[in-house]
Coordinates of N, CA and C and ligand atoms in Angstrom, one line a residue:
M1 N -76.0 41.1 -135.1 CA -76.4 40.0 -134.8 C -75.8 39.5 -133.0
G2 N -77.1 39.2 -131.6 CA -76.1 38.5 -130.9 C -76.3 37.8 -131.1
M3 N -75.2 36.8 -130.3 CA -75.3 35.6 -129.4 C -75.8 35.3 -128.5
A4 N -77.1 34.0 -129.0 CA -77.6 33.1 -127.7 C -76.7 33.0 -126.7
L5 N -77.8 33.7 -125.5 CA -77.0 33.0 -124.5 C -76.9 32.1 -123.5
R6 N -75.7 31.2 -123.0 CA -76.0 29.2 -122.6 C -76.8 30.0 -121.2
E7 N -77.1 28.7 -120.7 CA -78.0 28.7 -120.0 C -77.7 29.3 -118.5
D8 N -76.4 28.7 -118.6 CA -75.1 29.4 -117.0 C -75.1 30.7 -117.2
Q9 N -74.9 31.3 -118.2 CA -74.8 32.4 -118.8 C -75.7 33.2 -118.3
I10 N -77.7 33.0 -118.4 CA -78.9 34.3 -118.1 C -78.7 33.5 -116.2
L11 N -77.8 32.4 -115.9 CA -77.8 32.3 -114.3 C -77.1 33.0 -113.4
R12 N -75.4 33.4 -114.8 CA -74.9 34.4 -114.7 C -75.7 36.1 -114.1
Y13 N -76.1 35.9 -115.3 CA -76.0 38.1 -115.4 C -77.4 37.8 -115.2
S14 N -79.2 37.1 -114.8 CA -79.7 37.1 -114.1 C -79.9 38.6 -112.9
R15 N -79.2 39.2 -112.2 CA -79.0 40.0 -112.0 C -79.9 41.9 -113.1
Q16 N -78.4 41.5 -113.6 CA -78.1 42.4 -114.5 C -79.5 42.1 -115.8
I17 N -79.9 41.2 -115.9 CA -80.5 41.0 -117.4 C -81.2 41.1 -116.7
L18 N -82.6 41.0 -115.1 CA -83.9 41.4 -114.6 C -84.2 43.3 -115.0
L19 N -82.7 43.4 -115.3 CA -82.9 44.8 -114.7 C -83.6 45.4 -116.4
R20 N -84.4 46.8 -116.4 CA -85.8 46.2 -118.1 C -83.7 47.2 -118.9
E21 N -83.1 48.3 -118.4 CA -82.2 48.2 -119.9 C -81.3 47.5 -120.1
V22 N -80.5 47.0 -120.0 CA -80.2 46.3 -119.9 C -81.2 44.7 -120.2
G23 N -81.3 43.4 -120.3 CA -82.1 42.6 -120.5 C -81.4 41.7 -121.9
G24 N -81.7 40.7 -121.9 CA -80.7 39.4 -123.3 C -80.1 39.5 -124.4
R25 N -80.9 41.3 -124.8 CA -80.5 41.8 -125.9 C -79.0 42.5 -125.6
G26 N -78.7 43.6 -124.2 CA -78.5 44.2 -123.8 C -77.2 43.1 -122.9
Q27 N -77.3 42.0 -123.0 CA -76.0 41.2 -121.6 C -75.0 40.8 -123.2
E28 N -75.9 40.5 -123.7 CA -75.3 39.5 -125.3 C -73.9 41.1 -125.8
A29 N -74.1 42.4 -125.5 CA -73.8 43.1 -126.2 C -72.8 44.0 -125.4
L30 N -73.3 43.1 -124.1 CA -71.6 44.1 -123.0 C -70.7 42.6 -122.7
L31 N -71.3 40.1 -123.5 CA -70.3 39.9 -123.1 C -69.8 40.3 -124.5
A32 N -70.0 40.8 -125.8 CA -69.6 40.5 -127.1 C -68.7 41.6 -127.2
G33 N -68.1 42.8 -126.2 CA -67.9 44.2 -126.7 C -66.3 44.3 -126.1
R34 N -65.5 44.2 -126.1 CA -64.2 44.8 -125.3 C -63.9 45.4 -124.5
V35 N -63.2 45.6 -123.9 CA -62.2 47.4 -123.0 C -61.2 47.1 -122.3
R36 N -60.8 48.2 -122.5 CA -59.4 47.9 -122.2 C -59.3 48.6 -120.9
V37 N -58.4 48.1 -119.8 CA -58.8 49.4 -118.8 C -57.0 49.5 -118.6
D38 N -57.0 50.0 -117.9 CA -55.0 51.3 -118.0 C -55.5 51.7 -115.9
G39 N -55.0 51.4 -115.6 CA -55.3 51.9 -113.5 C -54.9 50.7 -113.1
I40 N -53.8 51.5 -111.8 CA -53.2 50.2 -110.7 C -53.5 50.2 -109.7
G41 N -54.4 51.2 -109.2 CA -54.8 52.0 -108.3 C -57.1 51.1 -107.7
A42 N -57.4 51.7 -106.7 CA -58.9 51.1 -106.6 C -59.4 50.6 -107.5
A43 N -59.5 52.6 -107.8 CA -60.0 52.6 -108.8 C -60.2 51.3 -109.8
G44 N -59.2 52.2 -110.6 CA -58.4 51.5 -112.2 C -59.6 49.7 -111.4
L45 N -58.9 48.7 -110.8 CA -58.7 47.7 -110.2 C -59.8 47.4 -110.0
T46 N -61.3 47.8 -109.4 CA -62.3 48.3 -109.6 C -63.6 47.6 -109.9
A47 N -63.1 48.7 -111.1 CA -63.5 48.8 -112.6 C -63.8 47.7 -113.4
A48 N -62.4 47.4 -113.6 CA -61.8 46.1 -114.5 C -62.7 44.4 -113.5
A49 N -62.7 44.9 -112.5 CA -63.3 43.8 -112.1 C -64.9 43.6 -112.6
Y50 N -65.2 44.5 -111.7 CA -67.0 44.9 -112.6 C -67.4 45.0 -113.9
L51 N -66.4 45.7 -114.3 CA -67.1 45.2 -115.2 C -66.2 43.5 -116.3
A52 N -65.8 42.9 -116.0 CA -65.3 41.6 -115.8 C -66.2 40.9 -115.5
G53 N -66.5 41.1 -114.2 CA -67.6 41.0 -113.8 C -68.9 40.3 -114.2
G54 N -69.4 41.4 -115.3 CA -70.4 41.9 -115.8 C -70.4 40.8 -117.3
G55 N -69.5 40.1 -117.5 CA -69.3 39.6 -118.5 C -68.6 40.5 -119.6
T56 N -68.5 41.5 -119.6 CA -67.7 42.3 -120.6 C -66.1 42.0 -120.9
P57 N -65.3 41.5 -121.5 CA -63.5 41.0 -121.9 C -63.5 42.5 -122.1
V58 N -61.7 42.3 -120.6 CA -60.9 43.0 -120.3 C -60.6 42.8 -120.5
A59 N -59.6 44.2 -121.4 CA -57.6 43.1 -121.6 C -57.2 44.9 -120.4
G60 N -56.1 44.4 -120.3 CA -54.7 45.6 -119.4 C -54.4 46.0 -120.8
A61 N -54.5 47.5 -120.6 CA -53.3 48.6 -121.1 C -52.7 49.1 -120.1
G62 N -51.6 50.2 -121.3 CA -50.2 50.9 -120.9 C -49.3 50.7 -120.4
S63 N -48.4 50.5 -119.7 CA -47.1 49.8 -119.0 C -46.7 49.5 -118.4
L64 N -48.1 50.6 -116.9 CA -47.4 50.2 -115.7 C -47.3 48.7 -114.4
T65 N -46.2 48.9 -113.8 CA -46.8 48.2 -113.1 C -47.5 47.9 -111.5
L66 N -48.2 46.9 -111.1 CA -48.7 47.0 -109.4 C -48.2 47.4 -108.6
G67 N -48.2 48.5 -107.7 CA -47.4 48.9 -107.1 C -48.3 48.5 -105.4
P68 N -47.7 49.1 -104.3 CA -47.9 47.6 -103.5 C -49.5 48.4 -103.2
W69 N -50.1 49.4 -103.7 CA -51.3 49.6 -103.2 C -52.7 48.8 -102.9
A70 N -51.8 47.4 -105.5 CA -52.6 46.6 -106.0 C -53.8 46.0 -105.1
P71 N -53.0 45.1 -103.8 CA -53.8 44.0 -103.6 C -55.1 44.6 -102.7
G72 N -56.6 43.3 -102.8 CA -57.7 43.6 -102.5 C -58.7 43.4 -102.4
F73 N -58.3 44.5 -103.7 CA -60.1 43.2 -104.7 C -60.3 42.4 -105.2
L74 N -58.7 42.3 -105.7 CA -59.1 41.9 -107.4 C -57.0 40.9 -107.5
M75 N -57.0 42.1 -106.9 CA -54.7 41.3 -107.1 C -54.8 40.9 -105.4
S76 N -53.4 40.0 -105.3 CA -53.3 39.6 -103.7 C -51.8 40.3 -103.9
A77 N -51.8 40.4 -102.6 CA -49.9 40.5 -102.9 C -47.9 39.7 -103.0
S78 N -48.0 39.1 -104.4 CA -47.9 38.2 -105.0 C -47.7 38.5 -106.5
D79 N -48.6 40.1 -105.6 CA -49.2 40.7 -107.8 C -48.1 41.9 -107.5
V80 N -47.7 41.8 -106.8 CA -47.0 43.4 -106.5 C -45.3 43.1 -107.5
G81 N -45.1 44.3 -108.1 CA -44.9 44.5 -109.8 C -44.6 43.3 -110.4
L82 N -45.8 43.1 -110.7 CA -46.1 42.9 -112.0 C -46.9 42.9 -112.5
P83 N -46.1 43.6 -114.2 CA -47.6 45.0 -115.4 C -48.7 44.4 -114.8
V84 N -49.4 45.6 -115.0 CA -52.0 45.4 -115.0 C -51.3 44.6 -116.5
T85 N -50.8 45.5 -117.4 CA -52.0 43.2 -118.1 C -51.4 42.4 -118.0
E86 N -50.1 41.9 -117.0 CA -49.7 40.3 -116.5 C -50.8 40.0 -116.4
A87 N -50.9 40.8 -114.8 CA -52.2 40.7 -114.1 C -54.0 40.5 -114.4
L88 N -54.1 41.3 -114.6 CA -55.8 41.0 -115.9 C -55.3 40.4 -115.9
A89 N -54.2 40.1 -117.3 CA -54.8 38.6 -118.3 C -54.6 37.8 -117.6
R90 N -53.7 37.1 -116.4 CA -55.0 35.8 -115.5 C -55.2 36.2 -114.5
E91 N -56.0 37.2 -113.8 CA -56.9 36.6 -113.1 C -58.5 37.4 -112.9
V92 N -58.4 38.5 -115.2 CA -59.9 38.0 -115.5 C -60.1 37.1 -115.7
P93 N -60.0 36.1 -116.8 CA -60.5 34.6 -117.1 C -61.4 33.9 -115.7
A94 N -60.0 34.6 -114.1 CA -60.0 33.4 -113.1 C -61.7 33.4 -112.8
L95 N -61.8 35.3 -112.6 CA -63.0 36.1 -112.4 C -64.4 35.3 -112.9
N96 N -63.8 35.8 -114.4 CA -65.1 34.9 -115.0 C -64.3 34.8 -116.8
P97 N -64.9 33.6 -117.2 CA -64.5 32.6 -117.9 C -64.9 33.8 -119.1
D98 N -66.2 33.8 -119.2 CA -66.6 34.7 -120.4 C -65.4 35.6 -120.6
A99 N -65.8 37.0 -120.0 CA -64.1 37.7 -119.6 C -62.9 37.9 -120.6
E100 N -62.7 37.2 -120.4 CA -61.4 36.7 -121.5 C -61.5 37.5 -122.3
P101 N -60.4 38.0 -122.9 CA -60.2 39.1 -123.6 C -59.7 38.5 -124.7
V102 N -60.5 38.6 -126.4 CA -60.8 38.5 -127.1 C -60.8 40.0 -128.2
G103 N -59.4 39.8 -129.2 CA -60.4 39.9 -130.6 C -59.0 41.8 -130.7
Q104 N -59.5 42.7 -131.3 CA -59.1 43.9 -131.0 C -60.1 45.1 -130.7
G105 N -59.8 46.3 -130.7 CA -60.4 47.8 -129.8 C -61.3 48.0 -129.1
G106 N -62.6 48.1 -128.9 CA -62.9 48.1 -127.8 C -63.0 49.4 -127.0
G107 N -63.7 49.7 -125.7 CA -63.7 50.8 -125.1 C -62.5 51.2 -124.5
L108 N -62.2 51.8 -124.0 CA -60.6 51.9 -122.7 C -61.3 53.0 -121.2
V109 N -61.3 52.2 -120.2 CA -61.4 53.0 -118.8 C -60.6 53.1 -118.3
A110 N -59.5 54.5 -117.8 CA -58.4 54.7 -117.3 C -57.8 55.7 -116.3
E111 N -56.9 55.5 -115.5 CA -56.5 56.0 -114.2 C -56.7 57.9 -115.1
L112 N -57.0 58.6 -114.0 CA -55.7 59.7 -115.0 C -54.3 59.9 -113.9
P113 N -54.0 60.6 -114.7 CA -53.7 60.6 -116.3 C -53.2 59.6 -116.8
A114 N -53.8 59.8 -118.2 CA -53.7 58.3 -118.9 C -53.8 59.2 -120.6
A115 N -53.8 58.2 -121.6 CA -53.2 58.2 -122.9 C -54.8 57.9 -123.7
W116 N -55.4 58.3 -124.1 CA -57.2 58.5 -124.5 C -56.6 58.4 -126.4
S117 N -56.9 57.3 -126.7 CA -57.1 56.8 -127.8 C -58.0 55.1 -128.1
G118 N -57.9 55.4 -129.8 CA -59.1 54.5 -130.2 C -60.2 54.2 -129.9
D119 N -61.3 53.5 -129.4 CA -62.3 53.5 -129.9 C -63.4 53.7 -129.0
A120 N -64.3 54.9 -128.9 CA -65.3 55.3 -127.6 C -66.2 53.6 -127.7
P121 N -66.7 53.6 -126.5 CA -66.6 54.4 -124.7 C -64.9 55.2 -124.0
W122 N -65.2 56.3 -123.7 CA -63.9 56.4 -123.1 C -64.7 56.5 -120.9
V123 N -64.5 56.3 -120.4 CA -64.1 56.6 -119.2 C -63.2 56.8 -118.3
A124 N -63.3 57.8 -118.2 CA -61.7 58.6 -117.4 C -62.3 58.5 -115.3
L125 N -61.3 58.0 -114.5 CA -61.6 58.3 -113.7 C -60.8 59.2 -112.5
G126 N -60.4 59.6 -112.4 CA -59.9 61.2 -111.5 C -60.0 61.5 -109.8
G127 N -59.9 62.9 -109.7 CA -60.4 63.7 -108.7 C -60.0 65.1 -108.5
D128 N -60.5 65.4 -107.8 CA -59.6 67.2 -107.7 C -59.1 67.0 -105.8
G129 N -58.4 65.4 -105.6 CA -58.1 65.8 -104.0 C -59.2 66.2 -102.8
V130 N -60.0 65.9 -103.7 CA -61.0 65.6 -102.5 C -62.3 64.6 -102.9
R131 N -62.8 65.4 -103.6 CA -63.8 64.1 -104.4 C -63.1 63.0 -105.8
A132 N -64.0 62.4 -105.8 CA -63.9 61.1 -107.0 C -64.6 61.8 -108.5
A133 N -63.9 61.9 -109.7 CA -64.0 61.9 -110.5 C -65.1 60.8 -111.7
V134 N -65.9 60.9 -112.0 CA -65.5 60.2 -113.4 C -66.4 60.4 -114.6
V135 N -65.8 60.4 -116.0 CA -66.1 61.5 -117.3 C -66.1 61.0 -118.1
F136 N -66.5 61.0 -118.8 CA -67.9 59.7 -120.1 C -67.9 60.5 -121.3
R137 N -67.3 59.6 -122.6 CA -68.1 60.3 -123.8 C -67.9 59.1 -124.7
S138 N -69.4 59.0 -125.7 CA -69.0 58.0 -126.7 C -68.5 58.1 -127.8
A139 N -69.1 57.9 -129.1 CA -68.7 57.7 -130.2 C -68.8 59.3 -130.6
E140 N -70.3 59.3 -130.2 CA -71.2 60.6 -130.2 C -70.8 61.8 -129.6
G141 N -69.5 61.3 -127.9 CA -68.8 62.6 -127.4 C -68.0 64.3 -128.0
C142 N -67.9 65.2 -127.8 CA -66.9 65.6 -128.2 C -65.9 65.7 -127.5
L143 N -65.2 65.7 -128.3 CA -64.3 65.0 -127.8 C -63.2 65.8 -126.8
W144 N -63.5 67.5 -127.7 CA -62.1 68.6 -127.3 C -63.2 69.0 -125.8
C145 N -64.2 69.3 -125.5 CA -64.7 68.8 -124.0 C -64.8 68.0 -123.1
F146 N -64.9 66.5 -123.7 CA -63.7 65.5 -123.4 C -62.7 65.7 -123.1
G147 N -61.3 66.7 -123.3 CA -60.1 66.4 -122.9 C -59.1 67.5 -122.4
E148 N -60.3 68.5 -121.9 CA -60.0 69.8 -121.3 C -61.2 69.2 -119.7
T149 N -61.7 69.1 -120.3 CA -62.9 68.1 -118.9 C -61.4 67.8 -118.3
V150 N -61.0 66.6 -118.2 CA -59.6 65.1 -118.2 C -58.7 65.9 -117.4
R151 N -58.3 67.2 -118.4 CA -56.5 68.5 -118.6 C -57.0 68.6 -117.1
Q152 N -58.2 68.8 -116.4 CA -58.2 69.6 -115.2 C -58.5 68.8 -113.8
L153 N -58.4 67.2 -114.2 CA -58.3 66.6 -113.3 C -57.4 65.9 -112.9
G154 N -57.5 65.3 -111.5 CA -55.9 64.5 -111.2 C -55.9 62.7 -111.7
S155 N -55.5 62.8 -110.5 CA -55.2 61.0 -109.9 C -57.0 60.7 -109.7
P156 N -57.9 59.6 -108.9 CA -58.0 59.7 -108.0 C -57.8 58.7 -107.2
P157 N -59.2 58.8 -105.9 CA -58.1 58.7 -105.1 C -58.2 56.8 -104.9
D158 N -57.0 56.2 -103.5 CA -57.7 55.4 -103.1 C -58.0 54.6 -102.2
G159 N -58.7 54.0 -101.7 CA -58.9 52.7 -100.5 C -60.2 54.0 -101.0
A160 N -61.6 53.4 -99.7 CA -62.9 53.7 -100.2 C -63.2 53.8 -101.1
L161 N -63.7 55.9 -101.2 CA -63.5 56.8 -102.2 C -63.3 55.7 -104.1
G162 N -62.4 55.1 -103.7 CA -61.2 54.8 -104.5 C -62.3 53.7 -105.5
V163 N -63.1 52.8 -105.3 CA -63.2 51.4 -105.0 C -64.9 52.2 -105.6
A164 N -65.3 53.1 -105.1 CA -66.8 53.7 -105.4 C -66.6 54.5 -106.9
V165 N -66.1 54.6 -107.0 CA -65.3 55.7 -108.4 C -65.3 54.7 -109.5
G166 N -64.6 53.0 -108.3 CA -64.2 52.2 -110.1 C -65.6 51.5 -110.6
T167 N -66.9 51.5 -109.7 CA -67.7 51.1 -109.7 C -68.6 51.7 -110.5
L168 N -68.5 52.6 -110.1 CA -69.4 54.5 -110.9 C -68.7 54.1 -112.1
G169 N -67.9 54.2 -111.9 CA -66.6 54.5 -113.9 C -67.1 53.4 -114.7
A170 N -67.1 52.0 -114.1 CA -68.3 50.2 -114.6 C -68.9 51.0 -114.8
L171 N -70.4 51.2 -114.1 CA -72.0 50.9 -114.6 C -71.8 52.2 -115.6
V172 N -71.1 53.2 -115.5 CA -71.0 54.1 -116.1 C -70.0 53.6 -117.8
F173 N -69.8 53.3 -117.9 CA -69.2 52.3 -119.2 C -69.8 51.5 -119.2
Q174 N -71.1 51.1 -119.2 CA -71.8 49.8 -119.3 C -72.5 50.8 -119.9
R175 N -73.2 51.7 -119.3 CA -74.6 52.3 -120.0 C -74.5 52.9 -121.2
L176 N -72.4 53.1 -121.3 CA -72.8 54.0 -122.6 C -73.2 52.4 -123.8
R177 N -72.4 51.8 -123.4 CA -71.7 49.9 -123.8 C -73.3 50.2 -124.8
L178 N -74.7 50.0 -124.5 CA -75.6 50.0 -124.3 C -77.0 50.8 -125.2
G179 N -75.8 51.8 -126.0 CA -76.0 53.1 -126.0 C -77.3 54.2 -125.2
L180 N -77.1 53.9 -123.9 CA -77.4 54.5 -122.5 C -77.0 55.9 -123.0
G181 N -77.9 57.1 -123.2 CA -76.7 58.4 -123.0 C -76.6 58.6 -121.8
P182 N -76.0 60.2 -121.4 CA -76.1 61.0 -123.0 C -74.2 60.9 -122.7
S183 N -74.1 62.3 -124.0 CA -73.1 61.3 -125.0 C -72.2 61.7 -124.4
F184 N -72.0 62.8 -123.7 CA -70.2 63.6 -122.8 C -71.2 63.8 -121.4
G185 N -70.4 64.1 -120.6 CA -70.6 63.9 -119.3 C -69.6 63.7 -117.3
G186 N -69.9 64.6 -116.0 CA -69.2 63.8 -116.0 C -70.1 64.1 -114.4
R187 N -69.1 63.4 -113.9 CA -70.2 63.0 -112.0 C -69.3 63.2 -111.2
W188 N -69.0 64.2 -109.3 CA -68.3 63.9 -108.8 C -68.6 62.4 -108.2
L189 N -67.9 62.1 -107.1 CA -68.6 61.7 -106.0 C -68.3 61.8 -104.5
A190 N -68.6 62.4 -103.9 CA -68.1 63.2 -102.1 C -67.4 62.0 -101.9
A191 N -68.2 61.3 -102.2 CA -68.1 59.8 -101.6 C -68.7 59.5 -100.9
P192 N -69.2 57.8 -100.4 CA -68.9 56.0 -101.8 C -71.1 56.0 -101.2
G193 N -71.3 56.4 -102.8 CA -73.0 56.8 -102.8 C -73.3 58.7 -102.5
L194 N -72.6 58.9 -102.8 CA -72.8 60.3 -102.9 C -72.1 61.1 -103.4
V195 N -73.1 60.2 -105.4 CA -73.0 62.1 -106.3 C -74.0 63.2 -106.7
E196 N -72.6 63.7 -107.7 CA -73.6 65.4 -107.9 C -73.4 65.3 -109.2
D197 N -73.4 65.8 -109.6 CA -73.3 66.7 -110.9 C -71.8 66.8 -111.2
M198 N -71.6 67.1 -111.8 CA -70.5 68.2 -112.6 C -70.3 68.6 -114.3
A199 N -70.3 70.0 -113.8 CA -70.8 71.4 -114.7 C -69.2 72.2 -115.7
P200 N -69.3 70.6 -116.6 CA -67.4 70.5 -117.5 C -67.4 71.8 -118.3
P201 N -66.3 72.6 -118.7 CA -66.0 73.2 -119.6 C -66.6 72.9 -121.2
R202 N -67.4 73.5 -121.7 CA -68.1 73.3 -123.5 C -67.0 73.9 -124.0
C203 N -66.8 73.5 -125.3 CA -66.4 74.2 -126.4 C -67.4 75.4 -127.0
S204 N -67.8 76.2 -128.1 CA -68.6 77.2 -128.3 C -69.3 76.1 -128.7
R205 N -69.2 75.0 -130.3 CA -69.9 73.8 -130.2 C -71.1 73.7 -129.8
C206 N -70.2 72.9 -129.0 CA -71.6 72.3 -127.9 C -72.7 73.2 -127.1
A207 N -71.5 74.1 -126.7 CA -73.1 75.0 -125.9 C -73.5 75.8 -127.0
S208 N -73.5 76.4 -128.4 CA -74.4 76.8 -128.9 C -75.3 75.5 -129.2
R209 N -75.1 74.1 -128.7 CA -75.9 73.6 -129.0 C -77.0 72.9 -128.2
E210 N -76.9 73.7 -126.7 CA -77.5 73.5 -126.0 C -77.7 74.4 -125.3
D211 N -77.4 75.4 -126.1 CA -78.1 77.0 -125.4 C -78.1 78.1 -126.5
P212 N -80.4 77.4 -126.9 CA -80.7 78.1 -127.6 C -80.0 79.6 -128.5
A213 N -80.6 80.2 -127.0 CA -79.5 82.1 -127.1 C -78.2 82.0 -127.7
A214 N -77.6 80.9 -127.0 CA -75.8 81.7 -127.1 C -76.2 81.5 -129.3
P215 N -75.0 82.3 -129.7 CA -75.2 82.7 -130.7 C -75.0 81.3 -132.1
Ligands
ZN1 ZN1 -68.0 70.1 -126.7

């Protein structure tokens, strides 16, 4: 059972409630479930801002401190040197009071390399030195395939491509939270707005399930 939306929430989230895949029920689900964000670059901080803006409670994760490249979308120059958990705890409720993190659990959005633990959805923000990448799994998505895919990726780019991949990562997380498939996959972002399918490595179990001709 979800919680009823207040009038101010209907106004704040009217754009995404109008999207058929979200709706009032979907917005309630986004407001109800927490997410941990582990990242101090453009990708992670942009994802945190979009998730919080969409109403999902956002908590910082990891032990990293904000570097000189962090100011921009969510952080200011005076935040450099702060632990990301402390900076997000202050900035997220300022951006959207609904997104103040309460309770435990929730999914994880993290810049690579990252330690993966806790509840799905998991969304990895990475890159190959040229393109940015998003890799994701829901609770039903294969742990091995996810781990093997993110192991081959490096950290996400900064700048405009980092902002773009953070935005895409937040959208992918929201879709998974709403129960929209697929349960595992990845996308390359060659340039802001230019998304390409990824062909991630598959374990034999997943490969045989997808290809009826395989043993
Ligand atoms: Zn698999």
